[in-house]
Short mmCIF file of C-alpha atoms in Angstrom, two decimals:
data_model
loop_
_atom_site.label_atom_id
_atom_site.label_comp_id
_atom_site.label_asym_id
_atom_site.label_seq_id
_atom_site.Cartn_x
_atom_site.Cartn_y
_atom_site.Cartn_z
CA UNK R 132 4.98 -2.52 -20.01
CA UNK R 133 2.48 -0.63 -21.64
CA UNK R 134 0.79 2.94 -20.37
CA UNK R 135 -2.36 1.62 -18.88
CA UNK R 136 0.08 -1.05 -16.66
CA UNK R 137 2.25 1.82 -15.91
CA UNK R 138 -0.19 4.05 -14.47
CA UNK R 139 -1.74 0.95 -12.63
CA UNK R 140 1.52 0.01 -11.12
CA UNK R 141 2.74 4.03 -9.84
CA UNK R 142 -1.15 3.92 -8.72
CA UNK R 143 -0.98 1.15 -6.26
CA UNK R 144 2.63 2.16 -4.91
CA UNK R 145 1.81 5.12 -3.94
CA UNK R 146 -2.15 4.77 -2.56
CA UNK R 147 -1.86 1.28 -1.02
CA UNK R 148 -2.41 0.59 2.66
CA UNK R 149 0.56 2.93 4.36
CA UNK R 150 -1.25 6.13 3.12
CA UNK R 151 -4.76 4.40 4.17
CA UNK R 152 -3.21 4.18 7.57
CA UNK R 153 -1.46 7.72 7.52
CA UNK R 154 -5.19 8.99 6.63
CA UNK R 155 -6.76 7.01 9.75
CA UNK R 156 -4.05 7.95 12.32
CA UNK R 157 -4.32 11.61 11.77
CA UNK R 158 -8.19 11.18 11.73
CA UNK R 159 -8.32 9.98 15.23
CA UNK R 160 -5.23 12.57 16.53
CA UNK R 161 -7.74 15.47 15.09
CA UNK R 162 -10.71 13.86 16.94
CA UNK R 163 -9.12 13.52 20.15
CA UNK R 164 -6.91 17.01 19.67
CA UNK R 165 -10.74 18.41 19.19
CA UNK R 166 -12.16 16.93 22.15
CA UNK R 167 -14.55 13.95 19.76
CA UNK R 168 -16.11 17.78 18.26
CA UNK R 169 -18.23 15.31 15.94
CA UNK R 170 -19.94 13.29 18.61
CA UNK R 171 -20.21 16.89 21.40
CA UNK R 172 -21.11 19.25 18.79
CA UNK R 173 -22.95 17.14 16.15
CA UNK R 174 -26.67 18.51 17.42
CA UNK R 175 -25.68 22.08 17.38
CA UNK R 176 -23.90 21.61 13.88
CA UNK R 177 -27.50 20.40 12.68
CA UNK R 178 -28.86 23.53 14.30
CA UNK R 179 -26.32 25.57 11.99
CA UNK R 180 -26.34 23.82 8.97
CA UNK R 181 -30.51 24.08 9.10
CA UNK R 182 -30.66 27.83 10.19
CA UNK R 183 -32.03 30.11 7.90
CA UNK R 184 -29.66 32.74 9.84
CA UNK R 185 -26.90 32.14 7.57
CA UNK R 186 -26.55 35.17 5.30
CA UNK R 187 -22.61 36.34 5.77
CA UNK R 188 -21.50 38.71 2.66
CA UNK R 189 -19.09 37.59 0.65
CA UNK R 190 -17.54 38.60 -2.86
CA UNK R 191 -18.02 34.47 -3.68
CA UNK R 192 -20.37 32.50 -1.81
CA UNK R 193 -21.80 32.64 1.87
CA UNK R 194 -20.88 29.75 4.31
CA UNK R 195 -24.05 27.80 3.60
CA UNK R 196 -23.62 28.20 -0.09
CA UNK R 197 -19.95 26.69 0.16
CA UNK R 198 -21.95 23.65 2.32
CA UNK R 199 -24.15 23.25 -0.97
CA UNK R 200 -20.96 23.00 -3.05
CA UNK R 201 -19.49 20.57 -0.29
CA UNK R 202 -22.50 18.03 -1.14
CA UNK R 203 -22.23 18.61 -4.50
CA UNK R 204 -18.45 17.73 -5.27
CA UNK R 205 -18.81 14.94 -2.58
CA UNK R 206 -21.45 13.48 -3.44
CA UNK R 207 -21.10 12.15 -6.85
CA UNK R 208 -20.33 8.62 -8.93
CA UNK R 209 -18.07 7.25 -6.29
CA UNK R 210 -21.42 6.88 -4.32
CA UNK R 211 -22.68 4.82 -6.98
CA UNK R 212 -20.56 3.06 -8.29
CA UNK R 213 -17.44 3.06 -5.67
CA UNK R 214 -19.38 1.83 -3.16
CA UNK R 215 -20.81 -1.13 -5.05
CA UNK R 216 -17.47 -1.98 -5.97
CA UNK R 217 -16.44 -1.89 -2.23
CA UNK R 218 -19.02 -4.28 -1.19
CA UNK R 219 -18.25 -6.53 -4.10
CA UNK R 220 -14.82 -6.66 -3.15
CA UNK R 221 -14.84 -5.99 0.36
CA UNK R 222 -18.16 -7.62 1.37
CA UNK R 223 -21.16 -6.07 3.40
CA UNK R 224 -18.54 -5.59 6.18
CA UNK R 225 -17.19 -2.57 4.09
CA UNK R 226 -20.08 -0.26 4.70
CA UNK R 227 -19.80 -1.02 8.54
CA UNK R 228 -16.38 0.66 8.30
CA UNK R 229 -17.26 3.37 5.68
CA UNK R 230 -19.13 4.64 8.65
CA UNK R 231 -17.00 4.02 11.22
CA UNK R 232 -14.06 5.90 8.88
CA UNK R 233 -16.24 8.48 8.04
CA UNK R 234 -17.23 9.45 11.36
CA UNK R 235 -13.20 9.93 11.98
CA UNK R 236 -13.18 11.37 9.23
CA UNK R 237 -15.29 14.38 9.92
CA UNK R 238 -12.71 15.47 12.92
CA UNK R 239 -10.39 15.90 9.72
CA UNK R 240 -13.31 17.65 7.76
CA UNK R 241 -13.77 19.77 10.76
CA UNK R 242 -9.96 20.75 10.96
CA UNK R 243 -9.08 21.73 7.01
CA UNK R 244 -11.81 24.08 6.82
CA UNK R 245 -11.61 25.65 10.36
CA UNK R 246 -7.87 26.38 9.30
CA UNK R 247 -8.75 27.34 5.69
CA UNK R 248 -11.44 29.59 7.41
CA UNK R 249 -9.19 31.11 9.85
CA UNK R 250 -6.12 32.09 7.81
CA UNK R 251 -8.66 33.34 5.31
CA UNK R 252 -9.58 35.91 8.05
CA UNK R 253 -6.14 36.50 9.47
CA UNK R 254 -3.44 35.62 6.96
CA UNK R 255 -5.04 36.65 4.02
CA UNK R 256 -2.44 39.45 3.72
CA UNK R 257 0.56 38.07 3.83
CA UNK R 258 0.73 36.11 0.46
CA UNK R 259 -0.01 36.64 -2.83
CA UNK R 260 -2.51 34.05 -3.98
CA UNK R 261 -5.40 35.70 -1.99
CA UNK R 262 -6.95 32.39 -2.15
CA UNK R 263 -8.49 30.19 0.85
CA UNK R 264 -7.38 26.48 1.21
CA UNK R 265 -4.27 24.91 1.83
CA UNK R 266 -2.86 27.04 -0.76
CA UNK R 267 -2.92 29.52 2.02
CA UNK R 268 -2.02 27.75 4.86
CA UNK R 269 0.74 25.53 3.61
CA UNK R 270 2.90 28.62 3.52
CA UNK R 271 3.21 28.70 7.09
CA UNK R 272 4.43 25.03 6.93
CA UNK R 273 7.78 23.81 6.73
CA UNK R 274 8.83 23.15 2.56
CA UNK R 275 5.78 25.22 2.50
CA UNK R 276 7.16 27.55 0.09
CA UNK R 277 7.38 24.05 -2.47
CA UNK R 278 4.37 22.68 -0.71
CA UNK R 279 1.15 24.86 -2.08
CA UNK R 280 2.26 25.02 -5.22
CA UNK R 281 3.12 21.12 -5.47
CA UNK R 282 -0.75 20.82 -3.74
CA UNK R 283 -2.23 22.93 -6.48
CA UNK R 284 -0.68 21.21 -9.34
CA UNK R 285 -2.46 18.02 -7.70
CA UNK R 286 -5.14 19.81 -6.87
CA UNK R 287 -6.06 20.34 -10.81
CA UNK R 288 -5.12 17.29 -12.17
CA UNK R 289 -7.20 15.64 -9.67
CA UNK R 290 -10.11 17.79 -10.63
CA UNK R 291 -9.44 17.08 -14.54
CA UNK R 292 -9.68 13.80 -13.46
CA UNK R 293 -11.70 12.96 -10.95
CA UNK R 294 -13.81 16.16 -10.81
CA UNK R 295 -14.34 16.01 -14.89
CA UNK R 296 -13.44 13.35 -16.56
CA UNK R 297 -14.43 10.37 -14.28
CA UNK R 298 -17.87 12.19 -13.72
CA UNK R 299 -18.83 12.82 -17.36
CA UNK R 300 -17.11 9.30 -18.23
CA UNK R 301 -20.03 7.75 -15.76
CA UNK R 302 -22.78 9.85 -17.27
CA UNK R 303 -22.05 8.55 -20.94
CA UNK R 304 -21.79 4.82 -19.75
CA UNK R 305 -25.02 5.24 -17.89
CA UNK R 306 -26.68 7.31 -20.87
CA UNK R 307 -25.61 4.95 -23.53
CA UNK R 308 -26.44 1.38 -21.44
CA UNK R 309 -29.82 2.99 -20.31
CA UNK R 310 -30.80 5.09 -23.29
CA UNK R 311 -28.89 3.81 -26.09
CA UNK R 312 -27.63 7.62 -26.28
CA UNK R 313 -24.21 7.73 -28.47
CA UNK R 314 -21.07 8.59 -26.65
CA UNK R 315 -19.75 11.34 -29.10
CA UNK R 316 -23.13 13.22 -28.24
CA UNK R 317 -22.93 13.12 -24.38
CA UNK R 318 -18.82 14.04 -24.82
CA UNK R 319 -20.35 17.13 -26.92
CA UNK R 320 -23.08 17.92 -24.38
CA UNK R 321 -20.23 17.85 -21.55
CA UNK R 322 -18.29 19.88 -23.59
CA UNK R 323 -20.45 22.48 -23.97
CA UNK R 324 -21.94 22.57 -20.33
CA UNK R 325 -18.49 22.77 -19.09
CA UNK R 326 -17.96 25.54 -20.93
CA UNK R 327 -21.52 27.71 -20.51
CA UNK R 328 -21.07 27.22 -16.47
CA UNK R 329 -17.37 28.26 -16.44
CA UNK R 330 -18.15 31.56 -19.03
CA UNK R 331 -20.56 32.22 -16.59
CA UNK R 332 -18.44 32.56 -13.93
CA UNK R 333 -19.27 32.33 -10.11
CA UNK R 334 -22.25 33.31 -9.84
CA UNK R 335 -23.47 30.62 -12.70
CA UNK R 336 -21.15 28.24 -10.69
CA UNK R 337 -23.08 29.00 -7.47
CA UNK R 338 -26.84 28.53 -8.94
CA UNK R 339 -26.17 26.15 -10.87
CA UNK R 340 -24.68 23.82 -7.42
CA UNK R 341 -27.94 25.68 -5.70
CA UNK R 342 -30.25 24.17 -8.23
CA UNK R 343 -28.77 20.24 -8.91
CA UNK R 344 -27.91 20.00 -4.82
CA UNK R 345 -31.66 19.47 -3.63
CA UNK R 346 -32.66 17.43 -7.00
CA UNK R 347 -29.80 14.80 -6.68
CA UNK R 348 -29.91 14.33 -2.57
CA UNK R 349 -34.06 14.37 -2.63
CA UNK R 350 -34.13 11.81 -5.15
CA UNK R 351 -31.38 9.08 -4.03
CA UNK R 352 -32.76 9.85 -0.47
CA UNK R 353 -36.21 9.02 -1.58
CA UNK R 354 -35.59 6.14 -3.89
CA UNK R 355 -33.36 4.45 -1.03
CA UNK R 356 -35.85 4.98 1.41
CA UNK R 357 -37.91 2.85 -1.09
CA UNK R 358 -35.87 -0.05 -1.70
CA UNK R 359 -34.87 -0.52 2.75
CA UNK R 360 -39.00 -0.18 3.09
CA UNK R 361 -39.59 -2.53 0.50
CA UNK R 362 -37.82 -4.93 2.09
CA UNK R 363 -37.75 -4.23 5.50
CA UNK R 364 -38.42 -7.48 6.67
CA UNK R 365 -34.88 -8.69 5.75
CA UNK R 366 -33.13 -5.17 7.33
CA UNK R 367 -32.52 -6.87 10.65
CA UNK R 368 -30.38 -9.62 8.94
CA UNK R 369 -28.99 -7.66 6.81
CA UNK R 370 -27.54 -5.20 9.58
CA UNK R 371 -26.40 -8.57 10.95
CA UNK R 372 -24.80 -9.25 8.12
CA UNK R 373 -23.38 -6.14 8.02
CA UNK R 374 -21.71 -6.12 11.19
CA UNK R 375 -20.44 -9.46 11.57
CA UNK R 376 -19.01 -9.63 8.25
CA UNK R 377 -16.88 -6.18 9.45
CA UNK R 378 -15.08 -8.51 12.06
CA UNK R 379 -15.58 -12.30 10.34
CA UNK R 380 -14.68 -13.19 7.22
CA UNK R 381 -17.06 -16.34 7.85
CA UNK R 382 -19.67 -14.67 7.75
CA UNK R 383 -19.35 -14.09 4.08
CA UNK R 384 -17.11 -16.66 2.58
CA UNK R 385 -20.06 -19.18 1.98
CA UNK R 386 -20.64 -16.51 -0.84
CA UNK R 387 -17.89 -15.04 -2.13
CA UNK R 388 -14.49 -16.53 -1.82
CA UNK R 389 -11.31 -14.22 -0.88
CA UNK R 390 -13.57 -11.30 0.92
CA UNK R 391 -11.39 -11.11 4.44
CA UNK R 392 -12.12 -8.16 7.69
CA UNK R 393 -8.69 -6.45 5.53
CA UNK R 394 -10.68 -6.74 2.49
CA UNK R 395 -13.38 -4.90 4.39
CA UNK R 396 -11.46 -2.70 5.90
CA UNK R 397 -9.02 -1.27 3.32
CA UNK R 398 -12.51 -1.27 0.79
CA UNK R 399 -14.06 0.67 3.58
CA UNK R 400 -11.50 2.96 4.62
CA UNK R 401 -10.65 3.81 0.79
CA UNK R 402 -14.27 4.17 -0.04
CA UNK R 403 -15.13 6.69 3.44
CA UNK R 404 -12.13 9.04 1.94
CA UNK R 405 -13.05 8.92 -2.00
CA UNK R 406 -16.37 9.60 -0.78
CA UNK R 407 -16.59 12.27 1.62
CA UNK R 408 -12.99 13.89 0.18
CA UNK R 409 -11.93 14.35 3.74
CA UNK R 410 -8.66 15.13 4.26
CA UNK R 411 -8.35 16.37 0.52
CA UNK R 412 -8.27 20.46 1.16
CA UNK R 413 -10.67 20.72 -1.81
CA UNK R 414 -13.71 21.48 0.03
CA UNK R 415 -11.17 23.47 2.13
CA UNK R 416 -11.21 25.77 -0.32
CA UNK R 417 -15.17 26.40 -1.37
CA UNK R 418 -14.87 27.43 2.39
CA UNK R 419 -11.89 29.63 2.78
CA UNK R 420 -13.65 31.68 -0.54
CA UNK R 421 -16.64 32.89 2.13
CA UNK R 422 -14.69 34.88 4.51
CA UNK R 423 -16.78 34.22 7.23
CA UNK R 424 -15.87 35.91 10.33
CA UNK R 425 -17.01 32.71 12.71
CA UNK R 426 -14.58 29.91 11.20
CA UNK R 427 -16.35 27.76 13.80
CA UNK R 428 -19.40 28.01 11.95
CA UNK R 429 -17.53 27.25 8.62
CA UNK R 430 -15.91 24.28 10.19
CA UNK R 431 -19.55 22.70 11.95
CA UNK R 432 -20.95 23.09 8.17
CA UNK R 433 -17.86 21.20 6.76
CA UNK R 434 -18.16 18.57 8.95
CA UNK R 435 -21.87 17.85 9.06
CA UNK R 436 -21.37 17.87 4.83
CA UNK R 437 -19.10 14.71 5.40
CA UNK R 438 -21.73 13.16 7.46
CA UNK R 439 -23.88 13.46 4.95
CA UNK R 440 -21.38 12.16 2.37
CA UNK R 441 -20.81 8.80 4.56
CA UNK R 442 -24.74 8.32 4.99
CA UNK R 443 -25.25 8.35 1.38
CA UNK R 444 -22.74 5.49 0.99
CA UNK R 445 -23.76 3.50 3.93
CA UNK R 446 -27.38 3.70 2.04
CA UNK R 447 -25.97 2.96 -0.85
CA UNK R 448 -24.19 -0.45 0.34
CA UNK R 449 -27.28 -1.01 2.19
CA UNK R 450 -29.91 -1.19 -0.88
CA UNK R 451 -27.59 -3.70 -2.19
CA UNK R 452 -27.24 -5.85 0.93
CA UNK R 453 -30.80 -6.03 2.02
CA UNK R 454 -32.03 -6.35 -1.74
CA UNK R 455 -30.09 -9.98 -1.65
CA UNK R 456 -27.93 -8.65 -4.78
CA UNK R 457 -24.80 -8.28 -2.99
CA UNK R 458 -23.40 -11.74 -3.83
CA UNK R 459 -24.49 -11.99 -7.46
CA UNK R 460 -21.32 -11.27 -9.12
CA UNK R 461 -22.34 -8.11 -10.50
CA UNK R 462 -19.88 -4.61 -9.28
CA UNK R 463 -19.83 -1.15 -10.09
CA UNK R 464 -23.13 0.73 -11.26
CA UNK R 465 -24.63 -2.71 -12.36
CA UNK R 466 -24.82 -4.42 -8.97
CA UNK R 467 -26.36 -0.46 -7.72
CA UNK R 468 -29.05 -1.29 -11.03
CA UNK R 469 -29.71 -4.71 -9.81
CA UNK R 470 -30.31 -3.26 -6.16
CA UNK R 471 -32.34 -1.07 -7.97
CA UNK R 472 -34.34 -3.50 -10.28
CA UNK R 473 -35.61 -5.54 -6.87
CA UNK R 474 -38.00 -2.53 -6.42
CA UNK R 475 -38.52 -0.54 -9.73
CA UNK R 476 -37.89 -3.72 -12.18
CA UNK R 477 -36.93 -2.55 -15.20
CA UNK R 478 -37.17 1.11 -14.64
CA UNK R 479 -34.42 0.81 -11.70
CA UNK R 480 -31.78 1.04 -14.09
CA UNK R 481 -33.66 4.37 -15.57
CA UNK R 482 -33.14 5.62 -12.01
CA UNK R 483 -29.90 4.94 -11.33
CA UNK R 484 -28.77 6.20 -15.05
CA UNK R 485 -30.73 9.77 -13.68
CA UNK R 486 -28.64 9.71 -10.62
CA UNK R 487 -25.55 9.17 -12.62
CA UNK R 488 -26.22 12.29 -14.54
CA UNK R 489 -27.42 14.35 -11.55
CA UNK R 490 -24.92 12.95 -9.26
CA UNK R 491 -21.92 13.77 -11.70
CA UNK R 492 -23.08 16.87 -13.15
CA UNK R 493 -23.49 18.67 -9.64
CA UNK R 494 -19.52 17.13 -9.06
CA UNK R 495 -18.79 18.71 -12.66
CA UNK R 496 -19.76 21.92 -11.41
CA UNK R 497 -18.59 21.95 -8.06
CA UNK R 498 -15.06 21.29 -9.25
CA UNK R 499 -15.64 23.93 -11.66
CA UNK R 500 -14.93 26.48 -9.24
CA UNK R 501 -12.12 24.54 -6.92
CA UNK R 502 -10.03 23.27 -9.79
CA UNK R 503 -10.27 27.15 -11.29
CA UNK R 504 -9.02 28.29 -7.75
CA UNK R 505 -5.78 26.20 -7.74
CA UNK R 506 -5.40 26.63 -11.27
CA UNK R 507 -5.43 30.36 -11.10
CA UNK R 508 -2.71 29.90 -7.96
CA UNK R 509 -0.39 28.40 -10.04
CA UNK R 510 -0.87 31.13 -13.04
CA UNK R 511 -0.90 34.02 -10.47
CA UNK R 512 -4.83 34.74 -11.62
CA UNK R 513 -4.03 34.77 -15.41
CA UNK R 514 -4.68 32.70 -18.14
CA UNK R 515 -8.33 32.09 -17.14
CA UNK R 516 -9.32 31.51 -20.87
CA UNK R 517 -6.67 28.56 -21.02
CA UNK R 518 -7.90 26.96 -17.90
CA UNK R 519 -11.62 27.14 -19.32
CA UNK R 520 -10.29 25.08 -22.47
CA UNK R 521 -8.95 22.49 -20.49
CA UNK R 522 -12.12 21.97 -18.75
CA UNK R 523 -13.85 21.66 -21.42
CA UNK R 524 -11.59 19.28 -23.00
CA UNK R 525 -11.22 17.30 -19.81
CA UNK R 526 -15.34 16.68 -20.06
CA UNK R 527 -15.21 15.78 -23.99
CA UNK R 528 -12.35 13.59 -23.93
CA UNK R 529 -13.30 11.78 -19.92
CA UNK R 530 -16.54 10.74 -21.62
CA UNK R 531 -14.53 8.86 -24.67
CA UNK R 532 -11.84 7.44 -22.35
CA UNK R 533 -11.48 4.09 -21.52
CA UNK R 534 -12.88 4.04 -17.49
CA UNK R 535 -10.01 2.06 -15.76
CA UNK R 536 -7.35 4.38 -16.83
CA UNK R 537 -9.75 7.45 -16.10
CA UNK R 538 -9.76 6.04 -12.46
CA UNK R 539 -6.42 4.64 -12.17
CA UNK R 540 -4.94 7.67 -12.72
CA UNK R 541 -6.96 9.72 -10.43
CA UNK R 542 -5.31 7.70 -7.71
CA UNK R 543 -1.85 9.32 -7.80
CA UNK R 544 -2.89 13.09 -7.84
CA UNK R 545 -5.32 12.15 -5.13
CA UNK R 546 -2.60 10.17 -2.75
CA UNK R 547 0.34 13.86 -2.95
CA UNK R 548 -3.60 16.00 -2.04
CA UNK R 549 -4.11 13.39 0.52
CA UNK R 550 -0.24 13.27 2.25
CA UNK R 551 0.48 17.29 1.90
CA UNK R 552 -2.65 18.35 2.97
CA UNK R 553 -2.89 16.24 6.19
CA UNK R 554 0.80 16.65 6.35
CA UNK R 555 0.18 20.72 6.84
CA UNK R 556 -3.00 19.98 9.10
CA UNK R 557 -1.00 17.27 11.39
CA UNK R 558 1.79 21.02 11.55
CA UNK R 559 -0.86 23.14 12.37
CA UNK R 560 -3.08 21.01 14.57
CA UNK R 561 -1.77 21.91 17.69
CA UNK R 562 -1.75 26.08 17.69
CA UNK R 563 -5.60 25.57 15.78
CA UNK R 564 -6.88 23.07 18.55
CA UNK R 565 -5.88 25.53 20.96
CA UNK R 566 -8.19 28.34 19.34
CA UNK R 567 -10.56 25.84 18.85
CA UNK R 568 -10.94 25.25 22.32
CA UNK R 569 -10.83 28.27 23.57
CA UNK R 570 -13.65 29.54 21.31
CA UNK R 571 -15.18 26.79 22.87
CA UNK R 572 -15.05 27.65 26.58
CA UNK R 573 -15.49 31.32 25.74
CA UNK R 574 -18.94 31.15 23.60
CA UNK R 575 -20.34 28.61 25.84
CA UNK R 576 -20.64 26.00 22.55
#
């Protein structure tokens, strides 16, 4: 057995449907141990998340600033390309349960960074890392003494890897099939942009997310808004489509053989978590950085991020349902181009190559500053320099590397972030709901 077959093997073991369903369950025991705080609260998270109020001091970032770094290492290739490939495999009835996942989804959002949050304000001085995340809080959980270290380990590989090297392996695909750019030059321009934001520290980390955020979620919101206007007179049957193909494989197998409701449901399920990164602890731990004294606050910005996250996708798999494209064959960033190409012809795949870079540089950065934080956990805050090399390696070498593997092997440092961290959420749940709800009934929310 060679490497690539190794890795693909140890990758579906581990990430196959039992850890989907682990993933589910504890989304809907956090919604109902939160009273459904997505559906009660979801107005008055808006109202937070849009307030120009938002100004709490902090050494790192404020709240609202860790919400711009939320978007930005969500929302990244997976939209683009992940989603495609779950509508290809799982039919249009995958981005009915994207939404329906993600909506669980940000219960478990909602819970990670309320508990990062409030052990950031409370716990802080007990340990040694002085770091926010589960990093923190998995040392009051049992095996938590093995657990945060075991999560941080994960916790950088996945961000080599899925942070890095998947993201700047998508922008030199998309550079070189739209621009005829060579490879060796985009791995060099990674390289080197890895390495001016990470010299530059947090504050470079922080403008830089400030600066792509608003460029990357204005333009895909604006260019999808195109395409579903475009060809609004086939939305209603493609909604249709949409939703009967999420509970009848019938209603797609007159176009592509072997999509089934299990197809569209593990595609959508796998596609709401890669997506939103719910239930990771990364985004955890842009929040528990803020110290904000309201972790409710923290928590309402987390979750409205995911919502965010899931509406990109849903837009995403709708462009290429209601373009027609769906059933052509094509997957991955080429059926998103041919969505695309319906409206803008043969500029679409310009577009989408723009998003690609956007999209994955704003992931590039984000991760800069989460995959540092676990990093520097595991080193006890030395060997920064080190950790900056890496980076930058991760970037070069991710843009040369063969895809599949890239991806394959993200899967297994992603499945130990997915089961420890929801594994120290499911321990905590039931002291933190109690807060939760008592903040609740006490401010009146």
């Amino acid at each position: 057995m060679n490497f690539t077959l190794l890795i693909e093997s140890i990758s579906s073991f581990i990430s196959g449907i039992p850890l989907l369903l682990y993933v589910i369950t504890i989304g809907i025991i956090c919604t109902i141990a939160f009273q459904w705080i997505q559906f009660k609260k979801f107005i008055y998270a808006w109202k937070i998340t849009l307030s120009p109020a938002d100004h709490t001091k902090s050494d790192s970032m404020t709240p609202f600033q860790a919400f711009i770094n939320t978007l930005s290492a969500s929302i990244g290739n997976g939209s683009i390309a992940g989603v495609a490939t779950a509508v290809y495999a799982g039919g249009p009835g995958s981005a009915f349960w994207i939404v329906i996942f993600g909506f669980f989804m940000m219960a478990v959002r909602f819970a990670e960074v309320y508990i990062s949050a409030w052990y950031s304000l409370h716990k802080k001085s007990t340990t040694e890392s002085g770091l926010g995340g589960p990093m923190l809080y998995l040392h009051d959980v049992i095996g938590g003494t093995y657990l945060a270290p075991l999560y941080a380990i994960a916790c950088v590989l996945f961000g080599l890897t899925v942070g890095n090297a998947v993201q700047t392996n998508s922008i030199a695909l998309s550079m070189h099939t739209a621009w005829s750019v060579p490879t060796i030059f985009v791995a060099l321009g990674m390289g080197l942009f890895a390495a001016y934001i990470l010299f530059g520290g947090d504050k470079r980390i922080i403008v830089a997310s400030d600066a792509i955020v608003p460029i990357k979620v204005g333009l895909f919101f604006i260019s999808a808004a195109i395409i579903v206007l475009y060809h609004i007179t086939a939305l209603p049957d493609a909604i249709a489509l949409i939703v009967r193909s999420a509970f009848s494989s019938t209603a797609v197998t007159g176009a592509a053989y072997g999509i089934s409701v299990m197809s569209a449901l593990k595609y959508g399920l796998n596609r709401s978590i890669m997506a939103t990164e719910s239930g990771l602890g990364t985004i955890a731990i842009l929040f528990g950085f803020t110290q904000n004294p309201d972790p409710m606050r923290s928590a309402l910005l987390g979750m409205i991020g995911t919502f965010v996250s899931t509406i990109v996708c849903f837009l995403v798999a709708l462009c290429i349902v209601v373009s027609g494209v769906w059933s052509s064959g094509l997957t991955s960033t080429q059926l998103t181009i041919a969505a695309f190409n319906t409206v803008f012809g043969f500029y679409g795949g310009w577009l989408v190559s723009f998003m690609s870079v956007t999209f994955g540089i704003g992931v590039l950065v984000a991760y800069a500053y989460i995959t540092r934080a676990a990093f520097l956990y595991i080193t006890g805050g030395r060997l920064q320099t080190i950790f900056i090399c890496l980076y930058c390696l991760a970037a070069f070498f991710g843009a040369l590397t063969n895809p599949t593997l890239i991806f394959t092997a993200a899967d297994i440092p992603l499945a130990l972030l997915l089961f420890i961290n929801l594994f120290g959420i499911l321990y905590l749940l039931p002291g933190i709901s109690r807060i939760v709800r008592n903040n609740l009934t006490n401010n009146g929310r």
